[in-house]
């Protein structure tokens, strides 16, 4: 055991997130410097193997899930404070897709955008994994949600349950878009810069990717970047909603952990979707 408060997990699955290949390739070295040799991965779903002497809430055999570090492994050591139980009725393999993306979406809405009931919030990249989580949380918080997607995705976006959808790649549609109270941006780049100008004075703009260096900081708009933090209680809420069918997180493919390099290559090309790595 790594310590008295540590839980050893026999991993069932982890998942690949864009941050994984960006950290591995050095694209995000400034934000996430690596000390080699390094083990990647932020998601783990599995079964408790052993517990430290001070662990009180978990027992060997428990199904668990967590946002943690170094999860591309058969056995993962996780501090008890980061873990939550995986509810019955949720597939343990697909559950590995949940932690990082759901907590990023959650914190974009609740922490960065600080959305309040009745606010209008636009979620960009709403059909992506983080975007789906952000839409889900914003709706639960009582906000009016606009799903920002590509024009060809407008029909698909209806299934998200948002109040409206807008094509972010349609200049006319963007010109007609009324100012919003907040934006939860998962896209970054010039799309984020354009959306920043759509936030009302006194509103909030949360983003999880990268803003262009020349992005104008709108007067009176609070801009916050999210680096997702572990939150077991919120993670369990997502798992419960997944079980109950009120939240969906599509998994595009399952690949063995030994094919992690191929999974990274797929994501780098932009067409991998949500990939789960199985042990």
PDB file of C-alpha atoms in Angstrom:
ATOM      1  CA  UNK A   1       0.000   0.000   0.000  1.00  0.00           C
ATOM      2  CA  UNK A   2       1.131   3.544  -0.723  1.00  0.00           C
ATOM      3  CA  UNK A   3      -0.229   4.906   2.552  1.00  0.00           C
ATOM      4  CA  UNK A   4      -2.776   4.454   5.342  1.00  0.00           C
ATOM      5  CA  UNK A   5      -5.443   6.464   3.514  1.00  0.00           C
ATOM      6  CA  UNK A   6      -4.899   4.701   0.173  1.00  0.00           C
ATOM      7  CA  UNK A   7      -7.196   2.297  -1.663  1.00  0.00           C
ATOM      8  CA  UNK A   8      -5.748  -0.158  -4.174  1.00  0.00           C
ATOM      9  CA  UNK A   9      -8.068  -0.684  -7.128  1.00  0.00           C
ATOM     10  CA  UNK A  10      -8.006  -3.537  -9.584  1.00  0.00           C
ATOM     11  CA  UNK A  11      -8.865  -1.464 -12.630  1.00  0.00           C
ATOM     12  CA  UNK A  12     -11.573  -2.580 -15.018  1.00  0.00           C
ATOM     13  CA  UNK A  13     -11.179   0.349 -17.368  1.00  0.00           C
ATOM     14  CA  UNK A  14      -9.864   3.861 -17.838  1.00  0.00           C
ATOM     15  CA  UNK A  15     -10.605   6.325 -20.624  1.00  0.00           C
ATOM     16  CA  UNK A  16      -8.728   8.550 -23.032  1.00  0.00           C
ATOM     17  CA  UNK A  17      -9.267  12.289 -22.776  1.00  0.00           C
ATOM     18  CA  UNK A  18      -7.872  14.979 -25.083  1.00  0.00           C
ATOM     19  CA  UNK A  19      -5.682  16.216 -22.240  1.00  0.00           C
ATOM     20  CA  UNK A  20      -3.908  12.828 -22.251  1.00  0.00           C
ATOM     21  CA  UNK A  21      -2.452  13.155 -25.737  1.00  0.00           C
ATOM     22  CA  UNK A  22      -1.834  16.871 -25.274  1.00  0.00           C
ATOM     23  CA  UNK A  23       0.205  16.223 -22.130  1.00  0.00           C
ATOM     24  CA  UNK A  24       1.996  13.266 -23.727  1.00  0.00           C
ATOM     25  CA  UNK A  25       2.881  15.253 -26.854  1.00  0.00           C
ATOM     26  CA  UNK A  26       4.012  18.334 -24.934  1.00  0.00           C
ATOM     27  CA  UNK A  27       1.291  20.616 -26.327  1.00  0.00           C
ATOM     28  CA  UNK A  28       0.171  21.410 -22.762  1.00  0.00           C
ATOM     29  CA  UNK A  29       3.605  21.262 -21.152  1.00  0.00           C
ATOM     30  CA  UNK A  30       3.209  24.763 -19.706  1.00  0.00           C
ATOM     31  CA  UNK A  31       0.082  23.809 -17.768  1.00  0.00           C
ATOM     32  CA  UNK A  32       0.933  20.164 -17.074  1.00  0.00           C
ATOM     33  CA  UNK A  33       4.688  19.530 -17.034  1.00  0.00           C
ATOM     34  CA  UNK A  34       5.645  15.843 -17.018  1.00  0.00           C
ATOM     35  CA  UNK A  35       8.409  14.258 -15.011  1.00  0.00           C
ATOM     36  CA  UNK A  36       9.478  11.163 -16.931  1.00  0.00           C
ATOM     37  CA  UNK A  37       8.891   8.287 -16.749  1.00  0.00           C
ATOM     38  CA  UNK A  38       5.191   9.101 -16.391  1.00  0.00           C
ATOM     39  CA  UNK A  39       1.911   7.202 -16.336  1.00  0.00           C
ATOM     40  CA  UNK A  40      -0.989   9.003 -17.998  1.00  0.00           C
ATOM     41  CA  UNK A  41      -4.697   8.813 -17.247  1.00  0.00           C
ATOM     42  CA  UNK A  42      -7.270  10.611 -15.086  1.00  0.00           C
ATOM     43  CA  UNK A  43     -10.182   8.126 -14.941  1.00  0.00           C
ATOM     44  CA  UNK A  44     -10.508   4.787 -13.199  1.00  0.00           C
ATOM     45  CA  UNK A  45     -13.322   2.330 -12.654  1.00  0.00           C
ATOM     46  CA  UNK A  46     -12.738  -0.935 -10.877  1.00  0.00           C
ATOM     47  CA  UNK A  47     -12.921  -3.082  -7.754  1.00  0.00           C
ATOM     48  CA  UNK A  48     -11.210  -2.488  -4.413  1.00  0.00           C
ATOM     49  CA  UNK A  49      -8.349  -4.945  -3.824  1.00  0.00           C
ATOM     50  CA  UNK A  50      -6.953  -3.674  -0.537  1.00  0.00           C
ATOM     51  CA  UNK A  51      -7.298  -0.711   1.817  1.00  0.00           C
ATOM     52  CA  UNK A  52      -4.961   1.240   4.082  1.00  0.00           C
ATOM     53  CA  UNK A  53      -5.286   1.145   7.842  1.00  0.00           C
ATOM     54  CA  UNK A  54      -7.155   4.470   8.022  1.00  0.00           C
ATOM     55  CA  UNK A  55      -9.660   3.791   5.223  1.00  0.00           C
ATOM     56  CA  UNK A  56     -13.193   3.657   6.654  1.00  0.00           C
ATOM     57  CA  UNK A  57     -15.699   3.880   3.787  1.00  0.00           C
ATOM     58  CA  UNK A  58     -14.495   1.194   1.383  1.00  0.00           C
ATOM     59  CA  UNK A  59     -13.942  -2.538   1.591  1.00  0.00           C
ATOM     60  CA  UNK A  60     -12.330  -5.118  -0.697  1.00  0.00           C
ATOM     61  CA  UNK A  61     -14.812  -6.089  -3.391  1.00  0.00           C
ATOM     62  CA  UNK A  62     -16.517  -2.676  -3.565  1.00  0.00           C
ATOM     63  CA  UNK A  63     -17.092  -1.274  -7.063  1.00  0.00           C
ATOM     64  CA  UNK A  64     -15.587   2.204  -7.225  1.00  0.00           C
ATOM     65  CA  UNK A  65     -14.892   5.074  -9.562  1.00  0.00           C
ATOM     66  CA  UNK A  66     -12.614   8.092  -9.312  1.00  0.00           C
ATOM     67  CA  UNK A  67     -10.866  10.954 -10.989  1.00  0.00           C
ATOM     68  CA  UNK A  68      -7.270  10.264 -10.061  1.00  0.00           C
ATOM     69  CA  UNK A  69      -3.742  10.216 -11.481  1.00  0.00           C
ATOM     70  CA  UNK A  70      -1.711   7.565 -13.305  1.00  0.00           C
ATOM     71  CA  UNK A  71      -4.727   5.453 -14.238  1.00  0.00           C
ATOM     72  CA  UNK A  72      -3.349   3.763 -17.369  1.00  0.00           C
ATOM     73  CA  UNK A  73      -2.587   0.729 -15.213  1.00  0.00           C
ATOM     74  CA  UNK A  74      -3.989  -2.611 -14.092  1.00  0.00           C
ATOM     75  CA  UNK A  75      -3.721  -1.579 -10.435  1.00  0.00           C
ATOM     76  CA  UNK A  76      -4.256   2.020  -9.339  1.00  0.00           C
ATOM     77  CA  UNK A  77      -3.582   3.524  -5.900  1.00  0.00           C
ATOM     78  CA  UNK A  78      -6.115   6.224  -5.033  1.00  0.00           C
ATOM     79  CA  UNK A  79      -6.546   8.287  -1.847  1.00  0.00           C
ATOM     80  CA  UNK A  80      -9.835   7.424  -0.166  1.00  0.00           C
ATOM     81  CA  UNK A  81     -10.938  11.063  -0.353  1.00  0.00           C
ATOM     82  CA  UNK A  82     -11.094  10.879  -4.166  1.00  0.00           C
ATOM     83  CA  UNK A  83     -13.225   7.729  -4.407  1.00  0.00           C
ATOM     84  CA  UNK A  84     -16.934   7.091  -4.643  1.00  0.00           C
ATOM     85  CA  UNK A  85     -18.932   3.898  -4.913  1.00  0.00           C
ATOM     86  CA  UNK A  86     -20.224   2.928  -8.334  1.00  0.00           C
ATOM     87  CA  UNK A  87     -23.970   2.333  -8.040  1.00  0.00           C
ATOM     88  CA  UNK A  88     -25.548  -0.941  -9.067  1.00  0.00           C
ATOM     89  CA  UNK A  89     -26.965  -0.822 -12.570  1.00  0.00           C
ATOM     90  CA  UNK A  90     -24.054   1.121 -14.078  1.00  0.00           C
ATOM     91  CA  UNK A  91     -21.702  -0.797 -16.354  1.00  0.00           C
ATOM     92  CA  UNK A  92     -18.240  -0.694 -14.780  1.00  0.00           C
ATOM     93  CA  UNK A  93     -16.423  -0.439 -18.112  1.00  0.00           C
ATOM     94  CA  UNK A  94     -18.422   2.437 -19.561  1.00  0.00           C
ATOM     95  CA  UNK A  95     -18.363   4.164 -16.164  1.00  0.00           C
ATOM     96  CA  UNK A  96     -14.669   4.833 -16.759  1.00  0.00           C
ATOM     97  CA  UNK A  97     -15.732   7.476 -19.286  1.00  0.00           C
ATOM     98  CA  UNK A  98     -17.413   9.594 -16.620  1.00  0.00           C
ATOM     99  CA  UNK A  99     -14.965  11.200 -14.148  1.00  0.00           C
ATOM    100  CA  UNK A 100     -12.839  13.853 -15.861  1.00  0.00           C
ATOM    101  CA  UNK A 101     -15.350  14.958 -18.489  1.00  0.00           C
ATOM    102  CA  UNK A 102     -18.300  15.120 -16.093  1.00  0.00           C
ATOM    103  CA  UNK A 103     -16.413  17.057 -13.438  1.00  0.00           C
ATOM    104  CA  UNK A 104     -15.032  19.457 -16.043  1.00  0.00           C
ATOM    105  CA  UNK A 105     -18.538  20.152 -17.345  1.00  0.00           C
ATOM    106  CA  UNK A 106     -19.877  20.476 -13.813  1.00  0.00           C
ATOM    107  CA  UNK A 107     -17.206  22.944 -12.743  1.00  0.00           C
ATOM    108  CA  UNK A 108     -17.528  24.968 -15.935  1.00  0.00           C
ATOM    109  CA  UNK A 109     -21.169  25.591 -15.072  1.00  0.00           C
ATOM    110  CA  UNK A 110     -21.185  25.803 -11.281  1.00  0.00           C
ATOM    111  CA  UNK A 111     -17.725  27.184 -10.477  1.00  0.00           C
ATOM    112  CA  UNK A 112     -16.641  29.226 -13.503  1.00  0.00           C
ATOM    113  CA  UNK A 113     -19.972  30.378 -14.933  1.00  0.00           C
ATOM    114  CA  UNK A 114     -21.603  30.326 -11.471  1.00  0.00           C
ATOM    115  CA  UNK A 115     -24.927  29.823 -13.201  1.00  0.00           C
ATOM    116  CA  UNK A 116     -28.080  30.819 -11.327  1.00  0.00           C
ATOM    117  CA  UNK A 117     -31.689  29.673 -11.857  1.00  0.00           C
ATOM    118  CA  UNK A 118     -33.266  31.567 -14.740  1.00  0.00           C
ATOM    119  CA  UNK A 119     -29.965  32.525 -16.337  1.00  0.00           C
ATOM    120  CA  UNK A 120     -29.385  31.888 -20.019  1.00  0.00           C
ATOM    121  CA  UNK A 121     -26.171  29.950 -20.578  1.00  0.00           C
ATOM    122  CA  UNK A 122     -24.664  28.845 -23.875  1.00  0.00           C
ATOM    123  CA  UNK A 123     -22.660  25.611 -23.826  1.00  0.00           C
ATOM    124  CA  UNK A 124     -20.324  25.302 -26.804  1.00  0.00           C
ATOM    125  CA  UNK A 125     -19.399  21.862 -28.077  1.00  0.00           C
ATOM    126  CA  UNK A 126     -22.598  20.665 -26.434  1.00  0.00           C
ATOM    127  CA  UNK A 127     -22.510  17.228 -28.083  1.00  0.00           C
ATOM    128  CA  UNK A 128     -19.010  16.479 -26.816  1.00  0.00           C
ATOM    129  CA  UNK A 129     -18.504  14.625 -23.563  1.00  0.00           C
ATOM    130  CA  UNK A 130     -17.706  17.722 -21.488  1.00  0.00           C
ATOM    131  CA  UNK A 131     -20.441  19.670 -23.248  1.00  0.00           C
ATOM    132  CA  UNK A 132     -23.053  17.017 -22.470  1.00  0.00           C
ATOM    133  CA  UNK A 133     -22.104  17.140 -18.806  1.00  0.00           C
ATOM    134  CA  UNK A 134     -22.284  20.938 -18.783  1.00  0.00           C
ATOM    135  CA  UNK A 135     -25.735  20.946 -20.410  1.00  0.00           C
ATOM    136  CA  UNK A 136     -26.940  18.359 -17.898  1.00  0.00           C
ATOM    137  CA  UNK A 137     -25.726  20.355 -14.900  1.00  0.00           C
ATOM    138  CA  UNK A 138     -27.027  23.682 -16.204  1.00  0.00           C
ATOM    139  CA  UNK A 139     -30.493  22.209 -16.705  1.00  0.00           C
ATOM    140  CA  UNK A 140     -30.451  20.752 -13.186  1.00  0.00           C
ATOM    141  CA  UNK A 141     -29.456  24.172 -11.860  1.00  0.00           C
ATOM    142  CA  UNK A 142     -32.550  25.708 -13.441  1.00  0.00           C
ATOM    143  CA  UNK A 143     -30.854  27.634 -16.239  1.00  0.00           C
ATOM    144  CA  UNK A 144     -32.128  28.208 -19.754  1.00  0.00           C
ATOM    145  CA  UNK A 145     -29.613  26.332 -21.905  1.00  0.00           C
ATOM    146  CA  UNK A 146     -28.553  27.012 -25.483  1.00  0.00           C
ATOM    147  CA  UNK A 147     -26.613  24.145 -27.033  1.00  0.00           C
ATOM    148  CA  UNK A 148     -23.842  25.419 -29.286  1.00  0.00           C
ATOM    149  CA  UNK A 149     -23.051  22.869 -32.013  1.00  0.00           C
ATOM    150  CA  UNK A 150     -22.135  22.660 -35.677  1.00  0.00           C
ATOM    151  CA  UNK A 151     -24.866  23.254 -38.215  1.00  0.00           C
ATOM    152  CA  UNK A 152     -25.000  19.601 -39.241  1.00  0.00           C
ATOM    153  CA  UNK A 153     -25.530  18.638 -35.588  1.00  0.00           C
ATOM    154  CA  UNK A 154     -28.619  20.753 -34.889  1.00  0.00           C
ATOM    155  CA  UNK A 155     -31.057  17.862 -35.205  1.00  0.00           C
ATOM    156  CA  UNK A 156     -28.907  15.595 -33.038  1.00  0.00           C
ATOM    157  CA  UNK A 157     -28.687  18.321 -30.391  1.00  0.00           C
ATOM    158  CA  UNK A 158     -32.431  18.136 -29.776  1.00  0.00           C
ATOM    159  CA  UNK A 159     -31.880  14.981 -27.710  1.00  0.00           C
ATOM    160  CA  UNK A 160     -29.873  16.980 -25.146  1.00  0.00           C
ATOM    161  CA  UNK A 161     -33.024  18.577 -23.781  1.00  0.00           C
ATOM    162  CA  UNK A 162     -31.643  22.112 -24.073  1.00  0.00           C
ATOM    163  CA  UNK A 163     -34.095  24.977 -24.550  1.00  0.00           C
ATOM    164  CA  UNK A 164     -32.540  25.930 -27.893  1.00  0.00           C
ATOM    165  CA  UNK A 165     -29.595  25.179 -30.165  1.00  0.00           C
ATOM    166  CA  UNK A 166     -27.409  27.404 -32.300  1.00  0.00           C
ATOM    167  CA  UNK A 167     -25.006  26.594 -35.125  1.00  0.00           C
ATOM    168  CA  UNK A 168     -21.664  28.028 -34.073  1.00  0.00           C
ATOM    169  CA  UNK A 169     -20.363  27.736 -37.645  1.00  0.00           C
ATOM    170  CA  UNK A 170     -23.253  29.758 -39.117  1.00  0.00           C
ATOM    171  CA  UNK A 171     -22.331  33.440 -39.195  1.00  0.00           C
ATOM    172  CA  UNK A 172     -25.936  34.574 -39.670  1.00  0.00           C
ATOM    173  CA  UNK A 173     -27.147  32.468 -36.738  1.00  0.00           C
ATOM    174  CA  UNK A 174     -24.380  33.846 -34.559  1.00  0.00           C
ATOM    175  CA  UNK A 175     -25.225  37.397 -35.565  1.00  0.00           C
ATOM    176  CA  UNK A 176     -28.842  36.814 -34.484  1.00  0.00           C
ATOM    177  CA  UNK A 177     -27.840  35.296 -31.146  1.00  0.00           C
ATOM    178  CA  UNK A 178     -28.971  37.517 -28.286  1.00  0.00           C
ATOM    179  CA  UNK A 179     -26.521  38.277 -25.469  1.00  0.00           C
ATOM    180  CA  UNK A 180     -26.406  35.582 -22.785  1.00  0.00           C
ATOM    181  CA  UNK A 181     -25.737  35.633 -19.052  1.00  0.00           C
ATOM    182  CA  UNK A 182     -22.964  33.063 -19.257  1.00  0.00           C
ATOM    183  CA  UNK A 183     -20.983  30.787 -21.553  1.00  0.00           C
ATOM    184  CA  UNK A 184     -19.502  27.392 -20.719  1.00  0.00           C
ATOM    185  CA  UNK A 185     -16.959  26.924 -23.499  1.00  0.00           C
ATOM    186  CA  UNK A 186     -15.487  23.546 -24.388  1.00  0.00           C
ATOM    187  CA  UNK A 187     -14.216  24.463 -27.852  1.00  0.00           C
ATOM    188  CA  UNK A 188     -11.644  27.209 -27.390  1.00  0.00           C
ATOM    189  CA  UNK A 189      -9.919  29.090 -30.204  1.00  0.00           C
ATOM    190  CA  UNK A 190     -11.685  31.698 -32.307  1.00  0.00           C
ATOM    191  CA  UNK A 191     -15.095  30.206 -31.473  1.00  0.00           C
ATOM    192  CA  UNK A 192     -14.480  31.004 -27.824  1.00  0.00           C
ATOM    193  CA  UNK A 193     -13.340  34.525 -28.700  1.00  0.00           C
ATOM    194  CA  UNK A 194     -16.574  35.158 -30.635  1.00  0.00           C
ATOM    195  CA  UNK A 195     -18.699  33.765 -27.808  1.00  0.00           C
ATOM    196  CA  UNK A 196     -16.959  35.928 -25.243  1.00  0.00           C
ATOM    197  CA  UNK A 197     -18.373  38.957 -27.067  1.00  0.00           C
ATOM    198  CA  UNK A 198     -21.885  37.514 -26.665  1.00  0.00           C
ATOM    199  CA  UNK A 199     -21.812  37.643 -22.864  1.00  0.00           C
ATOM    200  CA  UNK A 200     -23.740  40.451 -21.175  1.00  0.00           C
ATOM    201  CA  UNK A 201     -21.902  42.955 -19.013  1.00  0.00           C
ATOM    202  CA  UNK A 202     -21.799  41.459 -15.546  1.00  0.00           C
ATOM    203  CA  UNK A 203     -21.950  37.944 -17.000  1.00  0.00           C
ATOM    204  CA  UNK A 204     -19.474  35.095 -16.786  1.00  0.00           C
ATOM    205  CA  UNK A 205     -17.403  33.114 -19.251  1.00  0.00           C
ATOM    206  CA  UNK A 206     -15.940  29.762 -18.237  1.00  0.00           C
ATOM    207  CA  UNK A 207     -13.611  27.840 -20.514  1.00  0.00           C
ATOM    208  CA  UNK A 208     -11.730  24.554 -20.351  1.00  0.00           C
ATOM    209  CA  UNK A 209      -9.579  24.777 -23.462  1.00  0.00           C
ATOM    210  CA  UNK A 210      -7.486  27.715 -24.669  1.00  0.00           C
ATOM    211  CA  UNK A 211      -8.421  31.261 -25.570  1.00  0.00           C
ATOM    212  CA  UNK A 212      -6.475  32.965 -28.375  1.00  0.00           C
ATOM    213  CA  UNK A 213      -3.779  35.333 -27.129  1.00  0.00           C
ATOM    214  CA  UNK A 214      -5.566  38.194 -28.832  1.00  0.00           C
ATOM    215  CA  UNK A 215      -8.994  37.395 -27.389  1.00  0.00           C
ATOM    216  CA  UNK A 216     -10.457  40.633 -26.094  1.00  0.00           C
ATOM    217  CA  UNK A 217     -11.461  40.593 -22.460  1.00  0.00           C
ATOM    218  CA  UNK A 218     -14.922  42.085 -22.548  1.00  0.00           C
ATOM    219  CA  UNK A 219     -15.550  44.856 -20.045  1.00  0.00           C
ATOM    220  CA  UNK A 220     -17.542  43.634 -17.082  1.00  0.00           C
ATOM    221  CA  UNK A 221     -17.311  39.929 -18.015  1.00  0.00           C
ATOM    222  CA  UNK A 222     -15.740  37.554 -15.498  1.00  0.00           C
ATOM    223  CA  UNK A 223     -13.515  35.074 -17.339  1.00  0.00           C
ATOM    224  CA  UNK A 224     -12.427  31.870 -15.580  1.00  0.00           C
ATOM    225  CA  UNK A 225     -10.509  28.850 -16.793  1.00  0.00           C
ATOM    226  CA  UNK A 226     -11.340  25.428 -15.391  1.00  0.00           C
ATOM    227  CA  UNK A 227      -8.827  22.744 -14.520  1.00  0.00           C
ATOM    228  CA  UNK A 228     -11.137  20.051 -13.203  1.00  0.00           C
ATOM    229  CA  UNK A 229     -10.678  19.006  -9.592  1.00  0.00           C
ATOM    230  CA  UNK A 230     -11.777  15.701  -8.033  1.00  0.00           C
ATOM    231  CA  UNK A 231     -15.215  15.847  -6.418  1.00  0.00           C
ATOM    232  CA  UNK A 232     -16.506  12.404  -5.390  1.00  0.00           C
ATOM    233  CA  UNK A 233     -19.980  13.596  -4.391  1.00  0.00           C
ATOM    234  CA  UNK A 234     -20.593  15.272  -7.746  1.00  0.00           C
ATOM    235  CA  UNK A 235     -19.112  12.279  -9.535  1.00  0.00           C
ATOM    236  CA  UNK A 236     -21.526   9.974  -7.713  1.00  0.00           C
ATOM    237  CA  UNK A 237     -24.410  12.235  -8.765  1.00  0.00           C
ATOM    238  CA  UNK A 238     -23.417  11.769 -12.402  1.00  0.00           C
ATOM    239  CA  UNK A 239     -23.173   8.005 -11.934  1.00  0.00           C
ATOM    240  CA  UNK A 240     -26.635   7.959 -10.343  1.00  0.00           C
ATOM    241  CA  UNK A 241     -28.068   9.996 -13.199  1.00  0.00           C
ATOM    242  CA  UNK A 242     -26.432   7.649 -15.699  1.00  0.00           C
ATOM    243  CA  UNK A 243     -28.060   4.719 -13.904  1.00  0.00           C
ATOM    244  CA  UNK A 244     -31.432   6.478 -13.908  1.00  0.00           C
ATOM    245  CA  UNK A 245     -31.230   7.370 -17.593  1.00  0.00           C
ATOM    246  CA  UNK A 246     -31.320  11.134 -17.054  1.00  0.00           C
ATOM    247  CA  UNK A 247     -27.721  11.561 -18.232  1.00  0.00           C
ATOM    248  CA  UNK A 248     -26.104   9.872 -21.208  1.00  0.00           C
ATOM    249  CA  UNK A 249     -22.448   9.766 -22.178  1.00  0.00           C
ATOM    250  CA  UNK A 250     -21.902   7.887 -25.452  1.00  0.00           C
ATOM    251  CA  UNK A 251     -18.767   5.757 -25.734  1.00  0.00           C
ATOM    252  CA  UNK A 252     -17.547   5.506 -29.326  1.00  0.00           C
ATOM    253  CA  UNK A 253     -15.275   2.508 -28.913  1.00  0.00           C
ATOM    254  CA  UNK A 254     -13.566   0.154 -26.463  1.00  0.00           C
ATOM    255  CA  UNK A 255      -9.889  -0.651 -26.915  1.00  0.00           C
ATOM    256  CA  UNK A 256      -7.441  -2.659 -24.803  1.00  0.00           C
ATOM    257  CA  UNK A 257      -4.965  -0.701 -22.698  1.00  0.00           C
ATOM    258  CA  UNK A 258      -2.191  -2.081 -24.899  1.00  0.00           C
ATOM    259  CA  UNK A 259      -3.658  -0.022 -27.762  1.00  0.00           C
ATOM    260  CA  UNK A 260      -3.441   3.279 -25.879  1.00  0.00           C
ATOM    261  CA  UNK A 261      -1.047   4.720 -28.467  1.00  0.00           C
ATOM    262  CA  UNK A 262      -3.516   3.972 -31.255  1.00  0.00           C
ATOM    263  CA  UNK A 263      -6.297   5.567 -29.200  1.00  0.00           C
ATOM    264  CA  UNK A 264      -4.202   8.714 -28.804  1.00  0.00           C
ATOM    265  CA  UNK A 265      -3.604   8.817 -32.538  1.00  0.00           C
ATOM    266  CA  UNK A 266      -7.347   8.628 -33.191  1.00  0.00           C
ATOM    267  CA  UNK A 267      -8.062  11.537 -30.841  1.00  0.00           C
ATOM    268  CA  UNK A 268      -5.269  13.639 -32.294  1.00  0.00           C
ATOM    269  CA  UNK A 269      -6.909  13.301 -35.700  1.00  0.00           C
ATOM    270  CA  UNK A 270     -10.142  14.629 -34.214  1.00  0.00           C
ATOM    271  CA  UNK A 271     -12.423  11.678 -34.916  1.00  0.00           C
ATOM    272  CA  UNK A 272     -11.979   9.305 -32.033  1.00  0.00           C
ATOM    273  CA  UNK A 273     -14.988  10.235 -29.937  1.00  0.00           C
ATOM    274  CA  UNK A 274     -14.982   8.934 -26.381  1.00  0.00           C
ATOM    275  CA  UNK A 275     -12.625   5.970 -26.073  1.00  0.00           C
ATOM    276  CA  UNK A 276     -12.565   3.588 -23.119  1.00  0.00           C
ATOM    277  CA  UNK A 277      -9.468   1.492 -22.480  1.00  0.00           C
ATOM    278  CA  UNK A 278     -10.154  -1.912 -20.955  1.00  0.00           C
ATOM    279  CA  UNK A 279      -7.776  -3.938 -18.823  1.00  0.00           C
TER     280      UNK A 279
END
